[in-house]
């Protein structure tokens, strides 16, 4: 009980903050290197990546887990940040809907990525 | 430039005669060691005795002289004219708080929040004075010492965009003070404070902008206290699922 007698409700933020934090770490450490490799060095021909070795990586369980981590966590990170940025921009209408929309998007992308990886 | 004069723009608002705050310009004599407070004193003593502003200690201890100086929350006694020679100076009442009069902000909400978090040592087992003092190791002191240096100036509230958007948010200094008592080895009141920590109005209202820590004149670093509170709240979240807390 607080001094004023006001009741406080537990926020569900710890779940999303945890995923946001994990995504932040991945986005800071792995994403830039991945962009450099897959987005710049390989297209420029500086680095060679052939289909067979990438496919072998994605067929391996450890490879699947790593790929899921570098896709799903930054997705949760981005969606959480956008959801909070809406409040910063004073877009506070239909908060429940947007919460469902953004976290739902992260969820769907995570599940889809997981399903694709399992199918490989 | 010792005998020179310097222009200072000061926000005025006298609710009984002004519809809205406006800026008034004054010329004050410049000296290298002249603070904003000194300039305001000069204005009040020599130019316009009706100017209202809070101050007391003149040494960054009482926390009463917070103003916006060129849009940045500052202590008037710790801010000097010499640092504004090229930009000019505009002094306004603290942002994110209603204006009471001239530079006097209504910080009532801030004071209520400080009280709300129970800023005192809570014991479950009462200890008699005859048992002597509670000893604390240097390591135990270090856990909260920095967070106990707050002078309640409110600069961090004027800096916090989340408090500005929604003043239900407990805000930097109150959450830091809460953390300070939770971290104190003599305190046993964590269970009475955790509901505030866990709430949207508690640590989860913070998006880690970090400007509070930048403007804090005492190096308290409220943003770090709030981040530690988020870890504590997350741990409590998981624990509450595993082992539901007894109702307090
Ligand atoms: S944390 Fe710093 S800025 Fe905030 S009220 Fe305390 S001393 Fe002032
Ligand atoms: S006058 Fe006391 S802190 Fe500035």
Coordinates of C-alpha atoms and ligand atoms in Angstrom, one line a residue:
Chain A
X1 CA 0.0 0.0 0.0
X2 CA 1.4 3.4 -1.0
X3 CA 1.3 6.4 1.2
X4 CA -1.5 8.0 -0.7
X5 CA -3.5 4.8 -0.7
X6 CA -3.5 4.7 -4.5
X7 CA -3.4 1.2 -5.9
X8 CA -0.7 0.5 -8.5
X9 CA -1.1 -2.2 -11.1
X10 CA 1.7 -4.4 -12.2
X11 CA 2.8 -3.5 -15.7
X12 CA 3.4 -6.4 -18.2
X13 CA 6.5 -4.5 -19.5
X14 CA 9.1 -6.9 -18.0
X15 CA 8.3 -9.5 -20.8
X16 CA 8.6 -6.9 -23.6
X17 CA 11.5 -5.2 -22.0
X18 CA 13.3 -8.5 -21.7
X19 CA 12.8 -9.2 -25.4
X20 CA 13.6 -5.6 -26.2
X21 CA 16.9 -5.9 -24.3
X22 CA 17.8 -9.1 -25.9
X23 CA 17.1 -7.5 -29.3
X24 CA 19.2 -4.5 -28.4
X25 CA 22.2 -6.7 -27.7
X26 CA 21.8 -8.7 -31.0
X27 CA 21.1 -5.5 -33.0
X28 CA 24.2 -3.8 -31.5
X29 CA 26.6 -6.7 -31.9
X30 CA 25.4 -9.0 -34.7
X31 CA 23.2 -6.9 -37.0
X32 CA 25.8 -4.4 -38.2
X33 CA 28.2 -7.3 -39.1
X34 CA 25.4 -9.2 -40.9
X35 CA 24.4 -6.1 -42.9
X36 CA 28.1 -5.6 -43.8
X37 CA 28.5 -9.2 -44.9
X38 CA 25.1 -10.0 -46.6
X39 CA 24.2 -6.5 -47.7
X40 CA 27.5 -5.0 -48.9
X41 CA 30.5 -7.4 -49.1
X42 CA 28.7 -10.3 -50.7
X43 CA 26.8 -8.2 -53.4
X44 CA 30.1 -6.4 -54.2
X45 CA 31.8 -9.7 -54.7
X46 CA 34.4 -9.0 -51.9
X47 CA 33.2 -12.0 -50.0
X48 CA 31.9 -15.3 -51.5
X49 CA 28.9 -17.1 -49.9
X50 CA 27.6 -20.0 -51.8
X51 CA 24.1 -21.5 -51.5
X52 CA 25.3 -24.9 -50.4
X53 CA 27.2 -23.6 -47.3
X54 CA 24.4 -21.2 -46.3
X55 CA 21.9 -24.0 -46.6
X56 CA 24.1 -26.3 -44.6
X57 CA 24.3 -23.7 -41.9
X58 CA 20.5 -23.3 -41.8
X59 CA 20.1 -27.1 -41.7
X60 CA 22.1 -27.4 -38.6
X61 CA 20.3 -27.0 -35.3
X62 CA 22.8 -24.5 -33.9
X63 CA 22.6 -22.6 -37.2
X64 CA 18.8 -22.5 -36.9
X65 CA 18.9 -21.1 -33.4
X66 CA 21.4 -18.5 -34.4
X67 CA 19.4 -17.4 -37.4
X68 CA 16.2 -17.3 -35.4
X69 CA 17.9 -15.2 -32.7
X70 CA 19.3 -12.6 -35.2
X71 CA 15.8 -12.3 -36.9
X72 CA 13.3 -12.5 -34.0
X73 CA 15.1 -10.5 -31.2
X74 CA 15.8 -7.4 -33.3
X75 CA 12.2 -7.6 -34.5
X76 CA 10.9 -7.4 -30.9
X77 CA 13.3 -4.7 -30.2
X78 CA 12.1 -2.6 -33.2
X79 CA 8.4 -3.2 -32.5
X80 CA 8.7 -2.2 -28.8
X81 CA 10.6 0.9 -29.7
X82 CA 8.1 2.0 -32.4
X83 CA 5.2 1.3 -29.9
X84 CA 6.8 3.6 -27.3
X85 CA 7.8 6.2 -29.9
X86 CA 4.1 6.5 -30.7
X87 CA 3.5 7.7 -27.2
X88 CA 6.5 10.1 -27.4
X89 CA 4.8 11.5 -30.6
X90 CA 1.6 11.9 -28.6
X91 CA -0.2 9.3 -30.6
X92 CA -2.1 7.8 -27.7
X93 CA -5.4 6.8 -29.4
X94 CA -6.2 3.1 -29.6
X95 CA -3.2 2.1 -27.5
X96 CA -4.5 -1.4 -26.9
X97 CA -4.9 -2.0 -30.6
X98 CA -1.4 -0.7 -31.4
X99 CA 0.1 -2.8 -28.7
X100 CA -1.5 -5.8 -30.2
X101 CA -0.5 -4.7 -33.7
X102 CA 3.2 -4.1 -32.9
X103 CA 3.9 -7.0 -30.6
X104 CA 1.7 -9.2 -32.8
X105 CA 3.9 -8.3 -35.7
X106 CA 7.0 -9.3 -33.8
X107 CA 5.3 -12.5 -32.7
X108 CA 4.1 -13.4 -36.2
X109 CA 7.6 -12.7 -37.7
X110 CA 9.2 -14.8 -35.0
X111 CA 6.9 -17.7 -35.5
X112 CA 7.2 -17.5 -39.3
X113 CA 10.9 -17.4 -39.1
X114 CA 10.9 -20.4 -36.8
X115 CA 8.6 -22.3 -39.0
X116 CA 10.7 -21.6 -42.1
X117 CA 13.9 -22.6 -40.3
X118 CA 12.3 -25.9 -39.1
X119 CA 11.2 -26.6 -42.7
X120 CA 14.7 -26.3 -44.1
Chain B
X1 CA 34.8 43.2 -19.7
X2 CA 34.3 44.0 -16.0
X3 CA 32.4 47.2 -16.2
X4 CA 30.2 46.0 -19.0
X5 CA 26.5 45.3 -18.8
X6 CA 24.8 42.1 -19.8
X7 CA 21.2 41.7 -21.0
X8 CA 19.1 39.0 -19.2
X9 CA 15.7 38.0 -20.3
X10 CA 13.5 36.9 -17.5
X11 CA 10.1 35.3 -17.6
X12 CA 7.4 37.2 -15.7
X13 CA 3.9 36.0 -14.7
X14 CA 1.8 37.7 -12.1
X15 CA -1.5 35.8 -12.1
X16 CA -3.5 38.7 -10.7
X17 CA -2.6 41.0 -13.7
X18 CA -1.1 38.9 -16.5
X19 CA -3.1 36.6 -18.8
X20 CA 0.0 34.7 -19.8
X21 CA 3.7 34.6 -19.0
X22 CA 5.8 37.0 -21.0
X23 CA 9.5 37.9 -21.2
X24 CA 11.0 41.0 -19.7
X25 CA 14.5 42.2 -20.5
X26 CA 16.9 43.7 -17.9
X27 CA 20.5 45.0 -18.0
X28 CA 22.7 43.8 -15.2
X29 CA 26.4 44.7 -14.5
X30 CA 28.6 41.8 -15.6
X31 CA 31.3 40.2 -13.4
X32 CA 33.1 36.9 -14.0
X33 CA 31.9 35.4 -10.8
X34 CA 28.3 36.5 -11.1
X35 CA 25.7 33.7 -11.0
X36 CA 22.2 33.7 -12.3
X37 CA 21.0 34.2 -8.8
X38 CA 23.2 37.2 -8.4
X39 CA 21.8 38.7 -11.5
X40 CA 18.2 38.1 -10.3
X41 CA 19.2 39.7 -6.9
X42 CA 20.5 42.7 -8.8
X43 CA 17.3 43.0 -10.7
X44 CA 15.1 42.7 -7.6
X45 CA 17.2 45.1 -5.6
X46 CA 17.8 47.8 -8.2
X47 CA 15.4 47.4 -11.2
X48 CA 12.1 45.7 -10.3
X49 CA 11.3 44.7 -6.7
X50 CA 8.3 42.7 -7.8
X51 CA 10.3 39.9 -9.4
X52 CA 9.7 36.6 -7.6
X53 CA 12.0 33.6 -7.6
X54 CA 13.1 30.9 -5.1
X55 CA 16.6 30.6 -3.7
X56 CA 18.2 30.0 -0.3
X57 CA 21.7 28.5 0.2
X58 CA 23.5 29.8 -2.9
X59 CA 25.7 26.8 -2.8
X60 CA 23.9 24.0 -4.6
X61 CA 22.6 22.4 -1.4
X62 CA 19.0 23.5 -0.8
X63 CA 17.8 22.7 -4.3
X64 CA 15.3 25.7 -4.5
X65 CA 16.8 27.7 -7.3
X66 CA 16.0 25.5 -10.3
X67 CA 15.2 27.5 -13.5
X68 CA 15.3 26.9 -17.2
X69 CA 18.4 28.8 -18.5
X70 CA 18.3 29.0 -22.3
X71 CA 15.9 26.1 -22.2
X72 CA 18.1 23.9 -20.1
X73 CA 17.2 23.0 -16.4
X74 CA 19.9 24.6 -14.2
X75 CA 20.5 25.6 -10.7
X76 CA 20.7 29.4 -10.6
X77 CA 23.4 29.5 -8.0
X78 CA 25.6 27.1 -9.9
X79 CA 25.2 28.7 -13.3
X80 CA 27.3 31.7 -14.3
X81 CA 26.9 34.7 -16.6
X82 CA 30.4 34.1 -18.0
X83 CA 29.2 30.9 -19.8
X84 CA 26.6 32.8 -21.8
X85 CA 28.6 35.7 -23.1
X86 CA 28.1 34.7 -26.7
X87 CA 24.5 33.4 -26.5
X88 CA 22.7 35.8 -24.1
X89 CA 20.6 34.6 -21.2
X90 CA 17.0 33.7 -20.9
X91 CA 15.7 32.6 -17.5
X92 CA 12.3 30.8 -17.3
X93 CA 10.4 28.9 -14.7
X94 CA 11.1 25.1 -14.5
X95 CA 9.6 23.2 -17.5
X96 CA 6.9 20.5 -16.9
X97 CA 5.6 22.3 -13.8
X98 CA 2.8 24.9 -13.6
X99 CA 4.0 28.4 -13.0
X100 CA 3.0 30.0 -9.7
X101 CA 4.5 33.4 -10.2
X102 CA 7.4 34.7 -12.3
X103 CA 10.2 32.1 -11.9
X104 CA 8.4 30.2 -9.1
X105 CA 7.3 26.8 -10.3
X106 CA 4.5 24.9 -8.5
X107 CA 6.4 21.7 -7.6
X108 CA 3.7 20.3 -5.4
X109 CA 3.2 17.2 -7.5
X110 CA 7.0 16.5 -7.2
X111 CA 6.9 16.8 -3.4
X112 CA 3.8 14.5 -3.2
X113 CA 5.7 11.9 -5.3
X114 CA 8.7 12.0 -3.0
X115 CA 6.4 11.3 0.0
X116 CA 4.5 8.6 -1.9
X117 CA 7.5 6.3 -2.1
X118 CA 7.9 6.2 1.7
X119 CA 11.4 7.9 1.8
X120 CA 12.4 6.6 5.3
X121 CA 13.9 3.5 6.8
X122 CA 11.1 0.9 7.4
X123 CA 11.8 -1.9 9.8
X124 CA 9.7 -5.1 10.2
X125 CA 11.4 -5.9 13.5
X126 CA 11.6 -2.8 15.7
X127 CA 15.1 -2.3 17.2
X128 CA 15.5 -0.5 20.5
X129 CA 17.9 2.4 20.7
X130 CA 19.7 0.5 23.6
X131 CA 20.8 -2.1 21.1
X132 CA 23.1 0.5 19.6
X133 CA 23.5 1.7 16.0
X134 CA 23.0 -0.3 12.8
X135 CA 26.4 -0.9 11.5
X136 CA 27.0 -0.7 7.8
X137 CA 30.1 -1.8 5.8
X138 CA 31.6 0.5 3.2
X139 CA 30.3 -1.8 0.6
X140 CA 26.8 -1.6 1.9
X141 CA 27.1 2.2 2.0
X142 CA 28.3 2.3 -1.6
X143 CA 25.1 0.6 -2.8
X144 CA 23.0 3.6 -2.1
X145 CA 25.3 6.5 -1.3
X146 CA 25.2 8.2 -4.7
X147 CA 21.4 8.0 -4.7
X148 CA 21.2 9.7 -1.4
X149 CA 22.9 12.8 -2.6
X150 CA 19.8 14.2 -4.3
X151 CA 18.8 17.8 -3.2
X152 CA 15.3 17.6 -4.6
X153 CA 15.8 20.4 -7.0
X154 CA 13.5 19.0 -9.6
X155 CA 15.8 19.7 -12.6
X156 CA 15.4 16.0 -13.6
X157 CA 11.6 16.5 -13.8
X158 CA 12.0 19.5 -16.0
X159 CA 14.3 17.4 -18.2
X160 CA 12.2 14.3 -18.4
X161 CA 10.0 14.1 -21.6
X162 CA 8.0 11.2 -20.1
X163 CA 7.0 13.3 -17.0
X164 CA 6.2 16.1 -19.4
X165 CA 3.9 13.9 -21.4
X166 CA 2.2 12.2 -18.5
X167 CA 2.8 13.4 -14.9
X168 CA 1.3 10.2 -13.5
X169 CA 4.8 8.9 -14.0
X170 CA 6.6 9.0 -10.6
X171 CA 9.7 10.5 -12.3
X172 CA 13.4 10.4 -11.9
X173 CA 14.1 11.7 -8.3
X174 CA 11.2 9.9 -6.6
X175 CA 12.1 6.5 -8.2
X176 CA 15.8 7.2 -7.3
X177 CA 14.9 7.9 -3.7
X178 CA 12.8 4.7 -3.7
X179 CA 15.8 2.8 -5.0
X180 CA 18.0 4.5 -2.4
X181 CA 15.9 3.1 0.5
X182 CA 15.5 -0.3 -1.1
X183 CA 19.3 -0.6 -1.4
X184 CA 19.9 0.4 2.2
X185 CA 20.9 -2.6 4.3
X186 CA 19.1 -1.1 7.3
X187 CA 15.8 -0.9 5.4
X188 CA 13.2 -3.7 5.3
X189 CA 10.4 -1.8 3.4
X190 CA 10.9 -3.2 -0.1
X191 CA 7.6 -5.0 -0.1
X192 CA 5.8 -1.8 0.7
X193 CA 7.4 0.0 -2.3
X194 CA 7.6 -2.7 -4.9
X195 CA 4.1 -2.1 -6.2
X196 CA 5.1 1.4 -7.3
X197 CA 8.3 0.1 -8.9
X198 CA 6.3 -2.5 -10.9
X199 CA 3.7 -0.1 -12.2
X200 CA 3.4 1.7 -15.5
X201 CA 3.7 4.9 -13.3
X202 CA 6.8 3.4 -11.8
X203 CA 10.0 2.4 -13.6
X204 CA 8.1 1.2 -16.7
X205 CA 7.1 4.8 -17.5
X206 CA 10.8 5.4 -18.3
X207 CA 12.1 5.0 -21.8
X208 CA 15.7 5.6 -20.8
X209 CA 16.2 9.0 -22.5
X210 CA 18.8 9.7 -19.9
X211 CA 18.5 13.5 -20.0
X212 CA 17.7 13.5 -16.2
X213 CA 21.2 12.3 -15.4
X214 CA 22.7 14.8 -17.8
X215 CA 21.1 17.8 -16.1
X216 CA 21.4 16.6 -12.4
X217 CA 23.7 19.0 -10.6
X218 CA 24.7 16.5 -8.0
X219 CA 25.8 13.5 -10.1
X220 CA 23.0 11.4 -8.8
X221 CA 22.4 9.6 -12.1
X222 CA 18.7 8.9 -11.6
X223 CA 18.5 7.1 -15.0
X224 CA 20.8 4.4 -13.6
X225 CA 18.7 3.9 -10.5
X226 CA 15.6 3.5 -12.7
X227 CA 17.4 0.9 -14.9
X228 CA 18.3 -1.0 -11.8
X229 CA 14.7 -0.7 -10.8
X230 CA 13.7 -2.3 -14.1
X231 CA 15.9 -5.3 -13.4
X232 CA 14.5 -5.5 -9.9
X233 CA 10.9 -5.3 -11.2
X234 CA 11.6 -8.0 -13.9
X235 CA 13.0 -10.3 -11.3
X236 CA 9.9 -9.7 -9.1
X237 CA 7.7 -10.4 -12.2
X238 CA 9.3 -13.8 -12.7
X239 CA 9.3 -14.6 -9.0
X240 CA 5.6 -13.6 -8.7
X241 CA 4.8 -16.2 -11.3
X242 CA 6.8 -18.9 -9.6
X243 CA 5.9 -18.1 -6.1
X244 CA 2.9 -15.7 -5.6
X245 CA 3.7 -13.0 -3.1
X246 CA 1.7 -13.0 0.1
X247 CA -0.7 -10.1 0.1
X248 CA 0.8 -7.1 2.0
Ligands
LIG1 S1 18.1 13.5 -9.0 FE1 19.5 15.3 -9.4 S2 18.2 16.6 -10.8 FE2 16.8 15.2 -9.8 S3 16.0 16.3 -8.0 FE3 17.8 15.1 -7.3 S4 19.6 16.5 -7.4 FE4 17.9 17.4 -8.6
LIG2 S1 20.2 28.5 -3.9 FE1 20.3 26.6 -2.9 S2 20.7 25.2 -4.5 FE2 20.8 27.1 -5.4

